[in-house]
PDB file of C-alpha atoms in Angstrom:
ATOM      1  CA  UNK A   1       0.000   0.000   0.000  1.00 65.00           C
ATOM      2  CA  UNK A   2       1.124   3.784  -0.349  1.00 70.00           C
ATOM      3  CA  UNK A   3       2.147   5.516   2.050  1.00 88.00           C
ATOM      4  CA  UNK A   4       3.202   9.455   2.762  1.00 94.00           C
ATOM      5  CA  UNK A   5       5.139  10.328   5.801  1.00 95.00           C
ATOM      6  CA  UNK A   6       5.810  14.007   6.900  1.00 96.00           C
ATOM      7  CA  UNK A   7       8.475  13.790   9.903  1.00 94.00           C
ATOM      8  CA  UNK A   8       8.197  17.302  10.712  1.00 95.00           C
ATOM      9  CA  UNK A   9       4.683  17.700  12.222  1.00 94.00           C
ATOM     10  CA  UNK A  10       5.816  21.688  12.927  1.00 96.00           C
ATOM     11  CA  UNK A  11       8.232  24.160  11.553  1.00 97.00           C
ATOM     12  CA  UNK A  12       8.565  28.092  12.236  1.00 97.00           C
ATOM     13  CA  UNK A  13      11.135  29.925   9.717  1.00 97.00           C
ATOM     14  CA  UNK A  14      12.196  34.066   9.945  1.00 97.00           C
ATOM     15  CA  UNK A  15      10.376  36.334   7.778  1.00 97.00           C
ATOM     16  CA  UNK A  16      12.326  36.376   4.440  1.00 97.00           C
ATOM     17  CA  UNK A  17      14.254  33.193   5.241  1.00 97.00           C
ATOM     18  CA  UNK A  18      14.057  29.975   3.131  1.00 98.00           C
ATOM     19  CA  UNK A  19      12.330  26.638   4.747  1.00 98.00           C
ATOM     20  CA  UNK A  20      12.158  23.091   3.183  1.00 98.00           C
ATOM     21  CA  UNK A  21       9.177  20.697   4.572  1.00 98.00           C
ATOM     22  CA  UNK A  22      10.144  17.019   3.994  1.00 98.00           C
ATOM     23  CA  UNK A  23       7.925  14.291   3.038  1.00 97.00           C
ATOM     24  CA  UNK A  24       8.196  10.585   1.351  1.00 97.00           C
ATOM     25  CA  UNK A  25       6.548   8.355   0.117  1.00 95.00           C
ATOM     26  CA  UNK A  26       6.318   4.332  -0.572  1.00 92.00           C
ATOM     27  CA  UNK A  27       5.423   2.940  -3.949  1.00 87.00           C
ATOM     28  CA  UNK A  28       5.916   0.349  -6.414  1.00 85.00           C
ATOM     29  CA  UNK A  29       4.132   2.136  -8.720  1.00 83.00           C
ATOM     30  CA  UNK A  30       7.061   4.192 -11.515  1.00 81.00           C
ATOM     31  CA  UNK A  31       4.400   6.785 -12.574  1.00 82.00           C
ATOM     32  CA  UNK A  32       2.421   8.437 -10.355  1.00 87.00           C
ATOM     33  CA  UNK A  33       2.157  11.689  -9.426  1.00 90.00           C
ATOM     34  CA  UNK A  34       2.741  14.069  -5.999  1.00 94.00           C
ATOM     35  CA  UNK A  35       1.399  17.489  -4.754  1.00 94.00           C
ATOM     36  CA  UNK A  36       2.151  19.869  -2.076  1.00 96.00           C
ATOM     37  CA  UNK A  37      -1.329  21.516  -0.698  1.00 95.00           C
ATOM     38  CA  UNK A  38      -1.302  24.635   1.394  1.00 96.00           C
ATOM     39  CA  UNK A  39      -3.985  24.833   4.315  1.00 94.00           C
ATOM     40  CA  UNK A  40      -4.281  28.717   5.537  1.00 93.00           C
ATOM     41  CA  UNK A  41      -6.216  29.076   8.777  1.00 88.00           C
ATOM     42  CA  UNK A  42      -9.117  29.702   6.387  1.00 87.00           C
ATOM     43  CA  UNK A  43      -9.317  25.911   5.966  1.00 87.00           C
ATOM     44  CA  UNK A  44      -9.004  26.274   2.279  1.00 90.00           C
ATOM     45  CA  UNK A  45      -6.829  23.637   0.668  1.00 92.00           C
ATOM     46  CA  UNK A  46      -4.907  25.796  -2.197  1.00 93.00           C
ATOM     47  CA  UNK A  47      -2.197  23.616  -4.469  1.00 93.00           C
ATOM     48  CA  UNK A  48       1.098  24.810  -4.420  1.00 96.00           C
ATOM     49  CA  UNK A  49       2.668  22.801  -6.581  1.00 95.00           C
ATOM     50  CA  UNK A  50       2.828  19.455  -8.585  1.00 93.00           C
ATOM     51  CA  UNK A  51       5.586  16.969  -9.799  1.00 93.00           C
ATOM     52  CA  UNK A  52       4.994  14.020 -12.228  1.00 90.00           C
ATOM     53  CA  UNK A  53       7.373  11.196 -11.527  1.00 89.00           C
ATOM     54  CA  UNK A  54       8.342  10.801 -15.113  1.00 87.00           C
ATOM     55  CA  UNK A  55       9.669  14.234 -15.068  1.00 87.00           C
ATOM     56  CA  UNK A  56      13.334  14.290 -13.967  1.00 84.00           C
ATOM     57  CA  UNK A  57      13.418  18.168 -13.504  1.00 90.00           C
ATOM     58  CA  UNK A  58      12.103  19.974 -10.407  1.00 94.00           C
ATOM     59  CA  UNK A  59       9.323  21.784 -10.620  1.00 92.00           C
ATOM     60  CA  UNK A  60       8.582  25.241  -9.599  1.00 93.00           C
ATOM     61  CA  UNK A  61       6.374  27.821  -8.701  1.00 92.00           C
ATOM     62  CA  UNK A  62       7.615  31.528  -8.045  1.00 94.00           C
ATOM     63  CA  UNK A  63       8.758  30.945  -4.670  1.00 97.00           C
ATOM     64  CA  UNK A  64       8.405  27.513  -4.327  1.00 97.00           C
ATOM     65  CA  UNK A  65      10.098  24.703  -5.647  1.00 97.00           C
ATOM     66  CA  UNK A  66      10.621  21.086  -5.001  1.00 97.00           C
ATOM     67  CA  UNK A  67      13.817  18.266  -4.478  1.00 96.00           C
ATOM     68  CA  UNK A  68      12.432  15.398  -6.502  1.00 95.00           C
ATOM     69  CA  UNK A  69      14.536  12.595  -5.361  1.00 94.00           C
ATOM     70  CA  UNK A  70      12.539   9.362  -7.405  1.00 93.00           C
ATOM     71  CA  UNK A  71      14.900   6.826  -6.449  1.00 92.00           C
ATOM     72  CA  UNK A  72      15.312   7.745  -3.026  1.00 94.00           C
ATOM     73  CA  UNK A  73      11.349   8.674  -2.756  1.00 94.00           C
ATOM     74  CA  UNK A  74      11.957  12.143  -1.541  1.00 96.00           C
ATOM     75  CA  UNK A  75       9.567  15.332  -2.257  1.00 96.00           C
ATOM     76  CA  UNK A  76      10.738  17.952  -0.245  1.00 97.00           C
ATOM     77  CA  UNK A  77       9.235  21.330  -0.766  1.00 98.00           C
ATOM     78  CA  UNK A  78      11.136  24.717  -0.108  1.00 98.00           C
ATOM     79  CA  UNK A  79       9.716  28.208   0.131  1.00 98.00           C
ATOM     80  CA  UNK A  80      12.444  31.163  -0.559  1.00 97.00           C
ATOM     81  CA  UNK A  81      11.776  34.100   0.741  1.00 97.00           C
ATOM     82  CA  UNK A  82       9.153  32.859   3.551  1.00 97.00           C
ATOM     83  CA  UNK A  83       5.939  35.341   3.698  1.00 97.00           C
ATOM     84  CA  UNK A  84       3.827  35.916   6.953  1.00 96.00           C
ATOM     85  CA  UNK A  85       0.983  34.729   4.290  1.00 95.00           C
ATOM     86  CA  UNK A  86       3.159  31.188   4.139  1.00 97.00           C
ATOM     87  CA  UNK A  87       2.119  30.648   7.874  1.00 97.00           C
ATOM     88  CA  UNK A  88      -0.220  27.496   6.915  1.00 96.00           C
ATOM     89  CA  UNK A  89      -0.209  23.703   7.149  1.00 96.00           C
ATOM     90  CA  UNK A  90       1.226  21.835   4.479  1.00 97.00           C
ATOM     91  CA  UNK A  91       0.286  18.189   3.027  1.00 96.00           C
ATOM     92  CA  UNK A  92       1.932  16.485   1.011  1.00 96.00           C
ATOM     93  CA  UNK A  93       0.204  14.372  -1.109  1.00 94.00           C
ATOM     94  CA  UNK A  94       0.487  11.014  -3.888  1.00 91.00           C
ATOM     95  CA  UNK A  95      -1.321  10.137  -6.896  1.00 88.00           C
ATOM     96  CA  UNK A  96      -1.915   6.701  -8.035  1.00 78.00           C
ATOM     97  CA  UNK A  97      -3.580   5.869 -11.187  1.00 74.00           C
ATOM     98  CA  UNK A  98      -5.838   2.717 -11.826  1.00 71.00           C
ATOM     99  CA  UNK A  99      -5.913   0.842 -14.676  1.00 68.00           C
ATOM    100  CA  UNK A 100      -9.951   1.250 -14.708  1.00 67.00           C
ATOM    101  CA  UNK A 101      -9.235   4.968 -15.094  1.00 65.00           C
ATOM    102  CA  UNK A 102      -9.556   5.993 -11.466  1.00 70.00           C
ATOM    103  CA  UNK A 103      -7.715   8.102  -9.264  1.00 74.00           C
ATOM    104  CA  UNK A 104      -6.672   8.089  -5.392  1.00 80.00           C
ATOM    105  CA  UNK A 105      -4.257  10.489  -3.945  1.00 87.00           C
ATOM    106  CA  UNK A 106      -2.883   9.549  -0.521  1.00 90.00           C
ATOM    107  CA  UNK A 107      -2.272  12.615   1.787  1.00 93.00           C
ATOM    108  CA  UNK A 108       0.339  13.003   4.300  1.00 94.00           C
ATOM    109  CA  UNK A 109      -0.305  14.251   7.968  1.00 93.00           C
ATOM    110  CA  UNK A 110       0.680  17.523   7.265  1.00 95.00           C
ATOM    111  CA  UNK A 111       3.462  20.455   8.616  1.00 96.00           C
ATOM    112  CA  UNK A 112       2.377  22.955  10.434  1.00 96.00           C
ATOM    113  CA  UNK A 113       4.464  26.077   9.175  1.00 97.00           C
ATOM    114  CA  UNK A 114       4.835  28.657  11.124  1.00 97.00           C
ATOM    115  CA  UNK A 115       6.620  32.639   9.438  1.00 97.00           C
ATOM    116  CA  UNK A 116       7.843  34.284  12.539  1.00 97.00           C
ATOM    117  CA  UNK A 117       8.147  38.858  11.504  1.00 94.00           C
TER     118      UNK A 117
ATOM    119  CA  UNK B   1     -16.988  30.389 -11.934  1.00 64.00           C
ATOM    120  CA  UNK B   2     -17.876  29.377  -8.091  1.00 76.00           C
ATOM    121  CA  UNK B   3     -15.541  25.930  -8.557  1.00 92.00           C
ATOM    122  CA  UNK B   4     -16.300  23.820  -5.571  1.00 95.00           C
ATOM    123  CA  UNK B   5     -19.157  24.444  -2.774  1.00 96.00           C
ATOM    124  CA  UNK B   6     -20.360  23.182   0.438  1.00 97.00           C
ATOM    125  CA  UNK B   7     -23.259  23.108   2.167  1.00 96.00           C
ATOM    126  CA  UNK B   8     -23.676  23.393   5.200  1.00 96.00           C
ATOM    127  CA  UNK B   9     -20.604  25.517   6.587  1.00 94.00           C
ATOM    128  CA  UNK B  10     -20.886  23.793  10.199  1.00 96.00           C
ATOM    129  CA  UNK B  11     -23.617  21.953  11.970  1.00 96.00           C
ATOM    130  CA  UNK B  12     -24.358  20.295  15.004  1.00 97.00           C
ATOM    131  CA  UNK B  13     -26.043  17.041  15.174  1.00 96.00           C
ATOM    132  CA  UNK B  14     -26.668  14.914  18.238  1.00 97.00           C
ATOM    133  CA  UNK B  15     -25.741  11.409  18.322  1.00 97.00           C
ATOM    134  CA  UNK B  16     -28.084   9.301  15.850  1.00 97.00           C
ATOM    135  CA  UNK B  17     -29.200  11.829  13.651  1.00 97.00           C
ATOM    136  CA  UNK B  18     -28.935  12.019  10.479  1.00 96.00           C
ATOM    137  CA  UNK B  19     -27.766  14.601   7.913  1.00 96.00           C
ATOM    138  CA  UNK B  20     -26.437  15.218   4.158  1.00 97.00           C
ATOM    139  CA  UNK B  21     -23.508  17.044   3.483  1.00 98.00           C
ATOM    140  CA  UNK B  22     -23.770  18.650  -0.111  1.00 97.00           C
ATOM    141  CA  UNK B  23     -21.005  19.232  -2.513  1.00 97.00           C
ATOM    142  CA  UNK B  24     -21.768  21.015  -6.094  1.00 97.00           C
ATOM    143  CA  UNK B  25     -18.802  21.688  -8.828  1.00 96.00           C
ATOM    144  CA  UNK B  26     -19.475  23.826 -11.720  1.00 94.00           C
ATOM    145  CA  UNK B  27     -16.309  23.002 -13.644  1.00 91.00           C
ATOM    146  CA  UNK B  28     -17.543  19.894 -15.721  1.00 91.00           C
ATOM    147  CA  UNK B  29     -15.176  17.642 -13.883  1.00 90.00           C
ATOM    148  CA  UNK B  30     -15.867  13.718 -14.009  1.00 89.00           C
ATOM    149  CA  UNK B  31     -13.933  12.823 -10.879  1.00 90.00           C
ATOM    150  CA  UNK B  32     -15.203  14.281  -7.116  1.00 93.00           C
ATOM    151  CA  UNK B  33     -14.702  13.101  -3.408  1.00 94.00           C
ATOM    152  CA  UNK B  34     -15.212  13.095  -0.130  1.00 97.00           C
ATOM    153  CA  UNK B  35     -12.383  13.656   2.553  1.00 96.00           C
ATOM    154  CA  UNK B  36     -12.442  13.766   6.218  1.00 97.00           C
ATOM    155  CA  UNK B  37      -9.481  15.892   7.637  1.00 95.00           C
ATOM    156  CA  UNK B  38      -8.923  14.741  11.476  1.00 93.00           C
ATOM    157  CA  UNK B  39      -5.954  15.868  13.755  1.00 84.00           C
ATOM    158  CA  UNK B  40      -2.721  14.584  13.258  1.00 80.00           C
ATOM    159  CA  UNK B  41      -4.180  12.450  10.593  1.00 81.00           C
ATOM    160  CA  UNK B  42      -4.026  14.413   7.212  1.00 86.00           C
ATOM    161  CA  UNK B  43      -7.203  13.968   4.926  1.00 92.00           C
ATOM    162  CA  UNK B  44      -8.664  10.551   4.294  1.00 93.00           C
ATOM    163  CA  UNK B  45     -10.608   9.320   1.280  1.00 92.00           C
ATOM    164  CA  UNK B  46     -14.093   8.433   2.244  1.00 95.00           C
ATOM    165  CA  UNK B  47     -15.615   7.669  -0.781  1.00 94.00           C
ATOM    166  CA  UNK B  48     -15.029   8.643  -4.038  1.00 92.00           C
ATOM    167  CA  UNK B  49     -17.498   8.754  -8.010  1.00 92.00           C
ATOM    168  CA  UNK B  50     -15.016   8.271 -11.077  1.00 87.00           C
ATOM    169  CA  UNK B  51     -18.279   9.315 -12.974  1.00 87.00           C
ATOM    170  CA  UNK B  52     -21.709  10.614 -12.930  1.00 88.00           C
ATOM    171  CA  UNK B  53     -23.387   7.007 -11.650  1.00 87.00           C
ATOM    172  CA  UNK B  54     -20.512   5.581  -9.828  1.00 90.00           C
ATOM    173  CA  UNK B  55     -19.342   5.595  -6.862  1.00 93.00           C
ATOM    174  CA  UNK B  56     -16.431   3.613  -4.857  1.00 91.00           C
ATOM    175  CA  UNK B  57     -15.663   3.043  -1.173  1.00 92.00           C
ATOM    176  CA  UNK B  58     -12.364   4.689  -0.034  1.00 90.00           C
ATOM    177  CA  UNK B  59     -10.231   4.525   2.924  1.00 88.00           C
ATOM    178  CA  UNK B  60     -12.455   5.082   6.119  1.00 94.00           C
ATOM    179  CA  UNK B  61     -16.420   4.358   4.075  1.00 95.00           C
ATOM    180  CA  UNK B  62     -18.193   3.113   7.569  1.00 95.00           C
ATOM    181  CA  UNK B  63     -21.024   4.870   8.972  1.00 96.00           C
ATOM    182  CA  UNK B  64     -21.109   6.636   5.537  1.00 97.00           C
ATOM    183  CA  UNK B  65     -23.075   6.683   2.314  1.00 97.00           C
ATOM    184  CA  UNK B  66     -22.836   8.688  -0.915  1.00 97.00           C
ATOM    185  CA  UNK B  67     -24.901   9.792  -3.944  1.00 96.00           C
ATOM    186  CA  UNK B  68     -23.294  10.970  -7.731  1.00 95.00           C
ATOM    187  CA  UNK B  69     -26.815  12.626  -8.387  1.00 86.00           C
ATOM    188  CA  UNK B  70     -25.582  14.026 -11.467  1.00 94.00           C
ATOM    189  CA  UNK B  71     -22.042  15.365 -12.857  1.00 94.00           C
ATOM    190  CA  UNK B  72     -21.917  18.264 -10.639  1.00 95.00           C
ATOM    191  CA  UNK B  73     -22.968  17.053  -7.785  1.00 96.00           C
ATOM    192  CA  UNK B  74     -22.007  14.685  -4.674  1.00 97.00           C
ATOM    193  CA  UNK B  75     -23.533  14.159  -1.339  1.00 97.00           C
ATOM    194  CA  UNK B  76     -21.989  12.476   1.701  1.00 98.00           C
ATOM    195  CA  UNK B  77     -24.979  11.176   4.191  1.00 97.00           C
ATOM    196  CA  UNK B  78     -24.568  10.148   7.582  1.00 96.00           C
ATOM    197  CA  UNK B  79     -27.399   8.028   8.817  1.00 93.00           C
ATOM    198  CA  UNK B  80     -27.151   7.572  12.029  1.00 96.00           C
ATOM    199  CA  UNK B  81     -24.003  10.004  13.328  1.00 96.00           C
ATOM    200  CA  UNK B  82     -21.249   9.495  16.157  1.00 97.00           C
ATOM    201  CA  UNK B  83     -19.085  11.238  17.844  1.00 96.00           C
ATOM    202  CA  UNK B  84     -16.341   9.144  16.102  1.00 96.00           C
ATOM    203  CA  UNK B  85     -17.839  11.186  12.807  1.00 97.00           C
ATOM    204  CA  UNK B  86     -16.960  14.626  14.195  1.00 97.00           C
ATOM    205  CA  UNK B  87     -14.635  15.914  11.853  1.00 97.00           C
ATOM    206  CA  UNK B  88     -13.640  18.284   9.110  1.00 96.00           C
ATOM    207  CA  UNK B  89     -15.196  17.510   5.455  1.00 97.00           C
ATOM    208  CA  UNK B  90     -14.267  18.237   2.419  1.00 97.00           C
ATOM    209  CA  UNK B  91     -15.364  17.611  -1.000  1.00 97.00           C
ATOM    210  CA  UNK B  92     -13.193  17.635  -4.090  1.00 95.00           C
ATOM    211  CA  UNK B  93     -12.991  17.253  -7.970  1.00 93.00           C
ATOM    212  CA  UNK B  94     -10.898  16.460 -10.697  1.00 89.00           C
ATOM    213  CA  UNK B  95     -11.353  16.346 -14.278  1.00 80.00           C
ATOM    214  CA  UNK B  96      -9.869  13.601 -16.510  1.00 69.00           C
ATOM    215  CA  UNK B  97      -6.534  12.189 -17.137  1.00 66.00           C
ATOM    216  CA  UNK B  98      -4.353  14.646 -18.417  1.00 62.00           C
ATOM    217  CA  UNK B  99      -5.167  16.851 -15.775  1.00 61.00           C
ATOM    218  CA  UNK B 100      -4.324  15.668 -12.046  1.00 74.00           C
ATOM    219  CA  UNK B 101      -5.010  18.106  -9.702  1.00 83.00           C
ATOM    220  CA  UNK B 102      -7.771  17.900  -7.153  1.00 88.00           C
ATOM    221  CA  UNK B 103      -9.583  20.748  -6.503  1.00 92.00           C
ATOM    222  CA  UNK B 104     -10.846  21.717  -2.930  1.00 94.00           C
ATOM    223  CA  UNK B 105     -14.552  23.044  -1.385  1.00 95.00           C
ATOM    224  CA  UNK B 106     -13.925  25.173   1.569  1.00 94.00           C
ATOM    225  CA  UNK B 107     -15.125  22.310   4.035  1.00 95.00           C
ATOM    226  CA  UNK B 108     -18.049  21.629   6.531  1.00 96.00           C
ATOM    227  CA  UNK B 109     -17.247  21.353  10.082  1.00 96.00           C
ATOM    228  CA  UNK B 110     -19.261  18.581  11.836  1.00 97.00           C
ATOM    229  CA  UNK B 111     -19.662  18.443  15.824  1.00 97.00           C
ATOM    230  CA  UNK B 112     -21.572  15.372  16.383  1.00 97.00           C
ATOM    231  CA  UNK B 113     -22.657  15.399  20.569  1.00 96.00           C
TER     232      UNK B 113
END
């Protein structure tokens, strides 16, 4: 079965400072697909940003950007310049694709971030 | 373009009621789901529809039932709650292959007494 671990369940970084959440994940699967989500105090899941596993470069997203490590099942996210708007939980999440079509992701426990002014 | 709503915001039930949650999406997706978000335990997959008129149990489906009553929308019933049930929902879409990401409601808080 999948699973997603995030070993940091809580992580405060300096205003302006860069951060990097961890999180991996178990799979036999070689394409899938993985996801950070951002959880304001709003409640309001927002994506952040997306890898696909066949993709061997990193992607990013203005400030954010991820360590794709396939082999070593590693998807670490890390936020440059941290924002007092970054203060949020974080989940980390996996795709898996069916052969009937379907789709389950598998979320992580989350990281509670924490942008200190 | 509203994307993803929920209905109700929060409620309060008492143990063994009963009560729908309602989840709309107006972006034509095929794919939508229900999640329960818990402390310390990320979101889990209650049940999920791969397409208007099917539906599929997920990771924690007890004390739960669902209806695809059409392409845009999804309900999550509990018949009889628990205070085991009380909890953070959310409802989600996704449209076909080609295009993976899962789009978020804003959630229902349930407080079952």
């Amino acid at each position: 079965a999948q699973t997603v671990t995030q070993s940091q369940p809580e992580m405060s970084v300096q205003e302006a400072e860069t951060v990097t959440l961890s999180c991996t994940y178990d799979t036999s699967e070689s394409n899938y697909y993985l996801f950070w989500y951002k959880q304001p105090p709003s409640r309001q899941m927002i994506l952040v940003i997306r890898q696909e596993a066949y993709k061997q470069q990193n992607a990013t997203e203005n400030r954010f950007s991820v360590n794709f490590q396939k082999a070593a099942k590693s998807f670490s996210l890390k936020i440059s310049d941290s924002q007092l708007g970054d203060t949020a939980m974080y989940f980390c999440a996996f795709m898996k694709t069916f052969t009937s079509g379907t789709y389950k992701y598998i979320f992580g426990t989350g990281t509670r971030l924490k942008v200190l002014a | 373009n509203a994307g993803v709503t929920q209905t109700p915001k929060f409620q309060v039930l008492k143990t063994g009621q009963s009560m729908t949650l309602q989840c709309a999406q107006d972006m034509n997706h095929n794919s939508m789901y229900w999640y329960r978000q818990d402390p310390g335990m990320g979101l889990r997959l209650i049940y999920y529809s791969a397409s208007e008129g099917t539906t599929d149990k997920g990771e924690v489906p007890n004390g739960y039932n669902v209806s695809r009553l059409n392409k845009r929308e999804f309900s999550l019933r509990l018949e009889s709650a628990a205070p085991s049930q009380t909890s953070v929902y959310f409802c989600a879409s996704k449209r076909d292959r080609g295009q993976e990401t899962q789009y978020f409601g804003p959630g229902t808080r349930l407080l079952v007494l």
